[in-house]
Amino acid sequence: MAWSYRRQVTFPETDASGRVHFTSVLKWAEEAEHHFLAEKGIAVLTPEGGWPRVGVQCDYRLPFAFGDEFEVELVLAQMGRKSLRWSFRILNGSSDVAAEGEMTTVFVEQGEATEIPQAVRALLDK
Protein backbone atom coordinates (compact mmCIF):
# COMPACT_ATOMS: atom_id res chain seq x y z
CA MET A 1 0.00 0.00 0.00
CA ALA A 2 1.42 3.39 -0.99
CA TRP A 3 1.53 6.23 1.51
CA SER A 4 1.65 9.69 -0.03
CA TYR A 5 2.98 13.07 0.91
CA ARG A 6 2.44 16.32 -1.04
CA ARG A 7 4.11 19.70 -1.15
CA GLN A 8 5.79 22.28 -3.41
CA VAL A 9 9.40 22.76 -4.49
CA THR A 10 11.06 25.46 -2.38
CA PHE A 11 13.66 27.89 -3.74
CA PRO A 12 16.63 26.43 -1.77
CA GLU A 13 15.97 23.05 -3.43
CA THR A 14 16.88 24.47 -6.85
CA ASP A 15 20.27 25.06 -8.45
CA ALA A 16 21.63 27.88 -10.62
CA SER A 17 19.64 26.60 -13.61
CA GLY A 18 16.37 27.08 -11.71
CA ARG A 19 15.74 23.33 -11.71
CA VAL A 20 15.66 21.10 -8.67
CA HIS A 21 19.07 19.88 -7.55
CA PHE A 22 19.24 16.09 -7.83
CA THR A 23 19.81 15.61 -4.09
CA SER A 24 16.47 17.28 -3.30
CA VAL A 25 14.57 14.29 -4.68
CA LEU A 26 16.36 12.01 -2.20
CA LYS A 27 15.59 14.43 0.62
CA TRP A 28 11.90 14.37 -0.37
CA ALA A 29 11.86 10.57 -0.16
CA GLU A 30 13.52 10.73 3.27
CA GLU A 31 11.10 13.45 4.39
CA ALA A 32 8.15 11.27 3.35
CA GLU A 33 9.67 8.33 5.24
CA HIS A 34 10.01 10.46 8.38
CA HIS A 35 6.38 11.63 8.15
CA PHE A 36 5.25 8.02 7.63
CA LEU A 37 7.20 6.80 10.68
CA ALA A 38 5.93 9.69 12.82
CA GLU A 39 2.36 8.91 11.81
CA LYS A 40 2.96 5.32 12.99
CA GLY A 41 4.44 6.54 16.29
CA ILE A 42 7.98 5.37 15.44
CA ALA A 43 10.90 7.62 16.40
CA VAL A 44 13.27 8.46 13.55
CA LEU A 45 16.08 9.30 15.93
CA THR A 46 16.61 8.62 19.64
CA PRO A 47 19.66 9.07 21.89
CA GLU A 48 20.27 5.33 21.40
CA GLY A 49 20.08 5.25 17.61
CA GLY A 50 17.95 5.59 14.50
CA TRP A 51 17.50 4.53 10.86
CA PRO A 52 20.55 5.47 8.74
CA ARG A 53 20.54 4.81 5.01
CA VAL A 54 22.83 2.08 3.73
CA GLY A 55 21.71 2.09 0.09
CA VAL A 56 19.98 4.51 -2.27
CA GLN A 57 19.11 4.23 -5.95
CA CYS A 58 17.14 6.77 -7.99
CA ASP A 59 16.21 7.24 -11.64
CA TYR A 60 15.36 10.78 -12.73
CA ARG A 61 12.81 11.14 -15.54
CA LEU A 62 11.40 14.71 -15.53
CA PRO A 63 12.70 18.01 -14.10
CA PHE A 64 11.12 20.15 -11.39
CA ALA A 65 11.37 23.90 -10.88
CA PHE A 66 10.70 26.29 -8.01
CA GLY A 67 7.01 26.30 -7.05
CA ASP A 68 6.11 23.04 -8.81
CA GLU A 69 3.77 20.79 -6.88
CA PHE A 70 4.71 17.16 -6.35
CA GLU A 71 3.67 14.04 -4.51
CA VAL A 72 5.89 11.36 -3.00
CA GLU A 73 4.44 7.86 -3.03
CA LEU A 74 6.23 5.70 -0.48
CA VAL A 75 5.93 1.93 -0.05
CA LEU A 76 7.54 -0.26 2.57
CA ALA A 77 8.68 -2.87 0.06
CA GLN A 78 10.47 -5.24 2.44
CA MET A 79 11.09 -5.62 6.15
CA GLY A 80 14.17 -7.65 7.00
CA ARG A 81 15.53 -8.62 10.41
CA LYS A 82 17.52 -5.38 10.75
CA SER A 83 16.54 -3.36 7.69
CA LEU A 84 13.71 -1.75 5.77
CA ARG A 85 13.65 -1.36 1.99
CA TRP A 86 11.52 1.53 0.78
CA SER A 87 10.32 2.13 -2.79
CA PHE A 88 9.39 5.65 -3.79
CA ARG A 89 7.97 7.50 -6.76
CA ILE A 90 7.94 11.27 -7.11
CA LEU A 91 5.00 12.44 -9.20
CA ASN A 92 4.75 15.89 -10.74
CA GLY A 93 1.57 17.99 -10.67
CA SER A 94 0.27 16.08 -13.71
CA SER A 95 0.82 12.74 -11.90
CA ASP A 96 3.67 11.79 -14.24
CA VAL A 97 6.54 9.84 -12.67
CA ALA A 98 9.39 12.34 -12.43
CA ALA A 99 11.68 10.15 -10.33
CA GLU A 100 11.60 6.72 -8.75
CA GLY A 101 13.89 4.62 -6.67
CA GLU A 102 14.60 2.69 -3.52
CA MET A 103 16.39 3.25 -0.26
CA THR A 104 17.42 0.81 2.44
CA THR A 105 17.67 1.78 6.08
CA VAL A 106 18.94 -0.23 9.03
CA PHE A 107 17.82 -0.06 12.63
CA VAL A 108 20.77 1.06 14.75
CA GLU A 109 21.22 1.17 18.52
CA GLN A 110 24.45 2.22 20.20
CA GLY A 111 26.17 2.45 16.81
CA GLU A 112 25.40 -1.15 15.75
CA ALA A 113 22.83 -2.57 13.34
CA THR A 114 20.27 -4.31 15.56
CA GLU A 115 17.21 -6.45 15.03
CA ILE A 116 14.09 -4.32 14.59
CA PRO A 117 12.11 -4.58 17.86
CA GLN A 118 8.85 -6.51 17.74
CA ALA A 119 6.90 -3.43 18.89
CA VAL A 120 8.24 -1.43 15.92
CA ARG A 121 7.44 -4.30 13.54
CA ALA A 122 3.87 -4.34 14.82
CA LEU A 123 3.51 -0.60 14.19
CA LEU A 124 4.91 -0.96 10.67
CA ASP A 125 2.48 -3.79 9.92
CA LYS A 126 -0.56 -1.62 10.76
mmCIF file of C-alpha atoms in Angstrom:
data_model
loop_
_atom_site.group_PDB
_atom_site.id
_atom_site.type_symbol
_atom_site.label_atom_id
_atom_site.label_comp_id
_atom_site.label_asym_id
_atom_site.label_seq_id
_atom_site.Cartn_x
_atom_site.Cartn_y
_atom_site.Cartn_z
ATOM 1 C CA MET A 1 0.000 0.000 0.000
ATOM 2 C CA ALA A 2 1.424 3.388 -0.985
ATOM 3 C CA TRP A 3 1.526 6.228 1.508
ATOM 4 C CA SER A 4 1.651 9.688 -0.033
ATOM 5 C CA TYR A 5 2.985 13.070 0.915
ATOM 6 C CA ARG A 6 2.441 16.319 -1.036
ATOM 7 C CA ARG A 7 4.105 19.703 -1.154
ATOM 8 C CA GLN A 8 5.793 22.278 -3.414
ATOM 9 C CA VAL A 9 9.395 22.764 -4.488
ATOM 10 C CA THR A 10 11.062 25.462 -2.382
ATOM 11 C CA PHE A 11 13.658 27.895 -3.736
ATOM 12 C CA PRO A 12 16.626 26.428 -1.766
ATOM 13 C CA GLU A 13 15.968 23.049 -3.434
ATOM 14 C CA THR A 14 16.884 24.467 -6.848
ATOM 15 C CA ASP A 15 20.269 25.055 -8.447
ATOM 16 C CA ALA A 16 21.634 27.876 -10.617
ATOM 17 C CA SER A 17 19.639 26.596 -13.607
ATOM 18 C CA GLY A 18 16.372 27.081 -11.713
ATOM 19 C CA ARG A 19 15.745 23.331 -11.713
ATOM 20 C CA VAL A 20 15.658 21.097 -8.675
ATOM 21 C CA HIS A 21 19.073 19.883 -7.552
ATOM 22 C CA PHE A 22 19.240 16.090 -7.833
ATOM 23 C CA THR A 23 19.806 15.610 -4.091
ATOM 24 C CA SER A 24 16.474 17.280 -3.305
ATOM 25 C CA VAL A 25 14.569 14.289 -4.676
ATOM 26 C CA LEU A 26 16.361 12.011 -2.201
ATOM 27 C CA LYS A 27 15.585 14.433 0.624
ATOM 28 C CA TRP A 28 11.898 14.366 -0.366
ATOM 29 C CA ALA A 29 11.857 10.568 -0.155
ATOM 30 C CA GLU A 30 13.516 10.730 3.269
ATOM 31 C CA GLU A 31 11.103 13.452 4.387
ATOM 32 C CA ALA A 32 8.151 11.269 3.349
ATOM 33 C CA GLU A 33 9.671 8.327 5.238
ATOM 34 C CA HIS A 34 10.007 10.455 8.379
ATOM 35 C CA HIS A 35 6.377 11.625 8.150
ATOM 36 C CA PHE A 36 5.255 8.018 7.627
ATOM 37 C CA LEU A 37 7.199 6.800 10.681
ATOM 38 C CA ALA A 38 5.933 9.693 12.821
ATOM 39 C CA GLU A 39 2.362 8.905 11.805
ATOM 40 C CA LYS A 40 2.957 5.317 12.986
ATOM 41 C CA GLY A 41 4.443 6.535 16.295
ATOM 42 C CA ILE A 42 7.979 5.373 15.444
ATOM 43 C CA ALA A 43 10.904 7.622 16.396
ATOM 44 C CA VAL A 44 13.269 8.461 13.549
ATOM 45 C CA LEU A 45 16.082 9.296 15.933
ATOM 46 C CA THR A 46 16.613 8.622 19.642
ATOM 47 C CA PRO A 47 19.655 9.068 21.886
ATOM 48 C CA GLU A 48 20.272 5.330 21.401
ATOM 49 C CA GLY A 49 20.075 5.254 17.613
ATOM 50 C CA GLY A 50 17.947 5.587 14.501
ATOM 51 C CA TRP A 51 17.498 4.530 10.865
ATOM 52 C CA PRO A 52 20.551 5.470 8.740
ATOM 53 C CA ARG A 53 20.540 4.808 5.005
ATOM 54 C CA VAL A 54 22.831 2.077 3.729
ATOM 55 C CA GLY A 55 21.712 2.088 0.091
ATOM 56 C CA VAL A 56 19.978 4.506 -2.268
ATOM 57 C CA GLN A 57 19.106 4.230 -5.954
ATOM 58 C CA CYS A 58 17.144 6.769 -7.992
ATOM 59 C CA ASP A 59 16.206 7.245 -11.639
ATOM 60 C CA TYR A 60 15.362 10.780 -12.732
ATOM 61 C CA ARG A 61 12.812 11.140 -15.543
ATOM 62 C CA LEU A 62 11.405 14.706 -15.532
ATOM 63 C CA PRO A 63 12.700 18.006 -14.100
ATOM 64 C CA PHE A 64 11.118 20.148 -11.389
ATOM 65 C CA ALA A 65 11.371 23.904 -10.878
ATOM 66 C CA PHE A 66 10.697 26.291 -8.012
ATOM 67 C CA GLY A 67 7.009 26.297 -7.051
ATOM 68 C CA ASP A 68 6.113 23.038 -8.813
ATOM 69 C CA GLU A 69 3.771 20.792 -6.884
ATOM 70 C CA PHE A 70 4.711 17.165 -6.352
ATOM 71 C CA GLU A 71 3.675 14.040 -4.506
ATOM 72 C CA VAL A 72 5.885 11.365 -3.001
ATOM 73 C CA GLU A 73 4.444 7.857 -3.027
ATOM 74 C CA LEU A 74 6.235 5.703 -0.484
ATOM 75 C CA VAL A 75 5.928 1.933 -0.052
ATOM 76 C CA LEU A 76 7.542 -0.262 2.574
ATOM 77 C CA ALA A 77 8.680 -2.870 0.060
ATOM 78 C CA GLN A 78 10.472 -5.244 2.438
ATOM 79 C CA MET A 79 11.092 -5.621 6.152
ATOM 80 C CA GLY A 80 14.169 -7.648 7.002
ATOM 81 C CA ARG A 81 15.529 -8.615 10.407
ATOM 82 C CA LYS A 82 17.524 -5.381 10.751
ATOM 83 C CA SER A 83 16.542 -3.364 7.694
ATOM 84 C CA LEU A 84 13.705 -1.747 5.770
ATOM 85 C CA ARG A 85 13.647 -1.358 1.991
ATOM 86 C CA TRP A 86 11.518 1.534 0.777
ATOM 87 C CA SER A 87 10.323 2.127 -2.792
ATOM 88 C CA PHE A 88 9.392 5.645 -3.787
ATOM 89 C CA ARG A 89 7.972 7.501 -6.762
ATOM 90 C CA ILE A 90 7.939 11.273 -7.110
ATOM 91 C CA LEU A 91 4.998 12.443 -9.202
ATOM 92 C CA ASN A 92 4.751 15.891 -10.740
ATOM 93 C CA GLY A 93 1.568 17.993 -10.675
ATOM 94 C CA SER A 94 0.267 16.077 -13.708
ATOM 95 C CA SER A 95 0.822 12.738 -11.897
ATOM 96 C CA ASP A 96 3.669 11.791 -14.244
ATOM 97 C CA VAL A 97 6.538 9.841 -12.668
ATOM 98 C CA ALA A 98 9.386 12.340 -12.434
ATOM 99 C CA ALA A 99 11.685 10.151 -10.325
ATOM 100 C CA GLU A 100 11.598 6.719 -8.746
ATOM 101 C CA GLY A 101 13.894 4.624 -6.671
ATOM 102 C CA GLU A 102 14.603 2.687 -3.524
ATOM 103 C CA MET A 103 16.388 3.250 -0.260
ATOM 104 C CA THR A 104 17.416 0.809 2.440
ATOM 105 C CA THR A 105 17.675 1.776 6.082
ATOM 106 C CA VAL A 106 18.945 -0.230 9.030
ATOM 107 C CA PHE A 107 17.818 -0.058 12.634
ATOM 108 C CA VAL A 108 20.766 1.059 14.752
ATOM 109 C CA GLU A 109 21.218 1.166 18.516
ATOM 110 C CA GLN A 110 24.453 2.221 20.198
ATOM 111 C CA GLY A 111 26.167 2.451 16.812
ATOM 112 C CA GLU A 112 25.399 -1.146 15.748
ATOM 113 C CA ALA A 113 22.833 -2.568 13.344
ATOM 114 C CA THR A 114 20.273 -4.308 15.557
ATOM 115 C CA GLU A 115 17.208 -6.452 15.030
ATOM 116 C CA ILE A 116 14.089 -4.322 14.593
ATOM 117 C CA PRO A 117 12.110 -4.575 17.862
ATOM 118 C CA GLN A 118 8.846 -6.513 17.737
ATOM 119 C CA ALA A 119 6.896 -3.432 18.890
ATOM 120 C CA VAL A 120 8.239 -1.427 15.925
ATOM 121 C CA ARG A 121 7.445 -4.298 13.542
ATOM 122 C CA ALA A 122 3.873 -4.345 14.823
ATOM 123 C CA LEU A 123 3.510 -0.597 14.191
ATOM 124 C CA LEU A 124 4.913 -0.964 10.669
ATOM 125 C CA ASP A 125 2.478 -3.794 9.923
ATOM 126 C CA LYS A 126 -0.564 -1.623 10.757
#
